[in-house]
Amino acid sequence: MKISIGNDHAGPEYKKAIVKYLEDKGITVTNYGVDDFSSVDYPDYAHKVGADIDEGKADFGIVICGSGNGIAMTANKHQGVRCALCWTKEIAELARLHNDANVISIPARYTSIEQAVAMVETFLNTDFEGGRHQNRVNKITCA
């Protein structure tokens, strides 16, 4: 499994904990995020993760900013991305189960690091249910 991760200045500690969790599981991680709290523009990092999804360089993506909104909006501009803003494990599970999300957006200012790692674990360990949900997912992309 290959995962791309990107974050702005609100999420360096979250990113570090998530990358450690993933690498401990033997997962290959491409890290586009920043490691300090100096102000940066979240779209720069969301676009890198989105491009990796579009180009098949990553199976899943993780994006992190303060609210999770801006970075999710940016990631979703990429044709192959279905990015879900998640703040609980249950939402992360449903994002995969019902929406076949391939990128999770984490709001660093509204979740703990422990919650973020647990959401990533749930997200990656949940398969898309398909069935009636497949027809809905097929309607997401604009022609």
Coordinates of C-alpha atoms in Angstrom, one line a residue:
M1 CA 0.0 0.0 0.0
K2 CA 1.2 3.5 -0.9
I3 CA -0.1 6.6 0.9
S4 CA 0.6 10.3 0.2
I5 CA 0.3 12.7 3.1
G6 CA 0.2 16.5 3.1
N7 CA -0.3 19.1 5.8
D8 CA 0.0 22.8 6.5
H9 CA 1.3 24.5 9.7
A10 CA -1.7 23.3 11.8
G11 CA -0.7 19.6 11.4
P12 CA 3.0 18.8 11.8
E13 CA 2.6 16.9 15.0
Y14 CA -0.4 15.0 13.6
K15 CA 1.5 14.2 10.4
K16 CA 4.5 12.9 12.4
A17 CA 2.3 10.6 14.5
I18 CA 0.4 9.3 11.5
V19 CA 3.5 8.7 9.4
K20 CA 5.1 6.8 12.3
Y21 CA 1.9 4.6 12.6
L22 CA 1.9 3.9 8.9
E23 CA 5.6 3.2 8.7
D24 CA 5.4 0.9 11.7
K25 CA 2.7 -1.1 9.7
G26 CA 5.1 -1.3 6.7
I27 CA 3.2 1.1 4.6
T28 CA 5.1 3.3 2.1
V29 CA 4.5 7.0 2.7
T30 CA 5.2 9.9 0.5
N31 CA 5.4 12.9 2.8
Y32 CA 4.6 16.3 1.3
G33 CA 3.8 18.0 4.6
V34 CA 5.6 20.6 6.6
D35 CA 7.4 19.9 9.8
D36 CA 7.1 23.2 11.6
F37 CA 4.5 25.8 12.4
S38 CA 5.5 28.5 10.0
S39 CA 2.5 29.7 8.0
V40 CA 2.1 28.0 4.6
D41 CA -0.7 27.7 2.0
Y42 CA -2.6 24.4 2.4
P43 CA -3.4 24.1 -1.4
D44 CA 0.2 23.5 -2.2
Y45 CA 0.2 20.3 -0.2
A46 CA -3.3 19.1 -1.1
H47 CA -2.5 19.4 -4.8
K48 CA 0.6 17.2 -4.4
V49 CA -1.5 14.5 -2.7
G50 CA -4.3 14.8 -5.2
A51 CA -1.8 14.5 -8.1
D52 CA -0.5 11.3 -6.6
I53 CA -4.0 9.8 -6.5
D54 CA -4.7 11.0 -10.1
E55 CA -1.5 9.5 -11.4
G56 CA -1.8 6.2 -9.5
K57 CA 1.3 6.9 -7.4
A58 CA -0.7 6.5 -4.2
D59 CA -3.6 4.2 -3.2
F60 CA -4.8 6.6 -0.5
G61 CA -4.2 10.1 0.7
I62 CA -4.2 11.9 4.0
V63 CA -4.5 15.7 4.2
I64 CA -4.4 17.8 7.4
C65 CA -5.1 21.5 8.1
G66 CA -6.7 23.4 10.9
S67 CA -10.4 22.8 10.1
G68 CA -9.8 20.2 7.4
N69 CA -12.1 22.1 5.1
G70 CA -9.8 24.1 2.9
I71 CA -7.4 21.2 2.3
A72 CA -10.3 18.8 1.5
M73 CA -11.9 21.3 -0.9
T74 CA -8.6 21.6 -2.7
A75 CA -7.9 17.8 -2.9
N76 CA -11.4 17.3 -4.3
K77 CA -10.6 19.5 -7.3
H78 CA -8.6 16.5 -8.6
Q79 CA -10.7 14.2 -10.8
G80 CA -9.7 10.9 -9.1
V81 CA -10.0 12.2 -5.5
R82 CA -13.0 11.5 -3.2
C83 CA -11.8 13.3 -0.1
A84 CA -13.9 13.1 3.1
L85 CA -13.6 15.4 6.0
C86 CA -13.6 13.2 9.1
W87 CA -13.6 14.0 12.8
T88 CA -14.6 10.6 14.3
K89 CA -13.8 7.0 13.5
E90 CA -17.4 6.4 12.6
I91 CA -17.4 9.1 9.9
A92 CA -14.1 7.7 8.6
E93 CA -15.6 4.3 8.4
L94 CA -18.7 5.5 6.6
A95 CA -16.6 7.6 4.2
R96 CA -14.9 4.3 3.0
L97 CA -17.9 2.0 3.4
H98 CA -20.5 4.1 1.6
N99 CA -18.5 6.7 -0.4
D100 CA -15.4 4.9 -1.4
A101 CA -13.3 7.9 -0.2
N102 CA -9.7 7.6 -1.1
V103 CA -8.4 10.6 0.8
I104 CA -9.2 11.5 4.4
S105 CA -9.1 15.1 5.6
I106 CA -8.3 15.6 9.3
P107 CA -9.1 18.8 11.2
A108 CA -6.1 19.3 13.5
R109 CA -7.7 22.0 15.6
Y110 CA -10.8 19.9 16.3
T111 CA -9.4 16.4 17.0
S112 CA -6.6 14.9 19.1
I113 CA -3.6 13.2 17.7
E114 CA -4.9 9.9 19.1
Q115 CA -8.2 10.4 17.4
A116 CA -6.5 11.2 14.1
V117 CA -4.4 8.1 14.2
A118 CA -7.5 6.0 15.1
M119 CA -9.4 7.6 12.2
V120 CA -6.6 6.8 9.7
E121 CA -6.5 3.2 11.0
T122 CA -10.3 2.8 10.6
F123 CA -10.2 4.5 7.1
L124 CA -7.5 2.2 5.8
N125 CA -9.0 -1.0 7.3
T126 CA -12.5 -0.4 5.9
D127 CA -13.5 -1.7 2.5
F128 CA -16.0 0.0 0.2
E129 CA -19.3 -1.8 0.5
G130 CA -20.3 -1.3 -3.2
G131 CA -23.9 -2.4 -4.0
R132 CA -26.4 0.5 -3.9
H133 CA -23.5 2.8 -3.0
Q134 CA -21.6 2.2 -6.2
N135 CA -24.3 3.9 -8.3
R136 CA -24.1 6.9 -6.0
V137 CA -20.3 7.1 -6.2
N138 CA -20.6 6.8 -10.0
K139 CA -22.7 10.0 -9.9
I140 CA -20.1 12.1 -8.1
T141 CA -17.8 12.8 -11.0
C142 CA -18.9 15.6 -13.4
A143 CA -18.6 14.8 -17.1

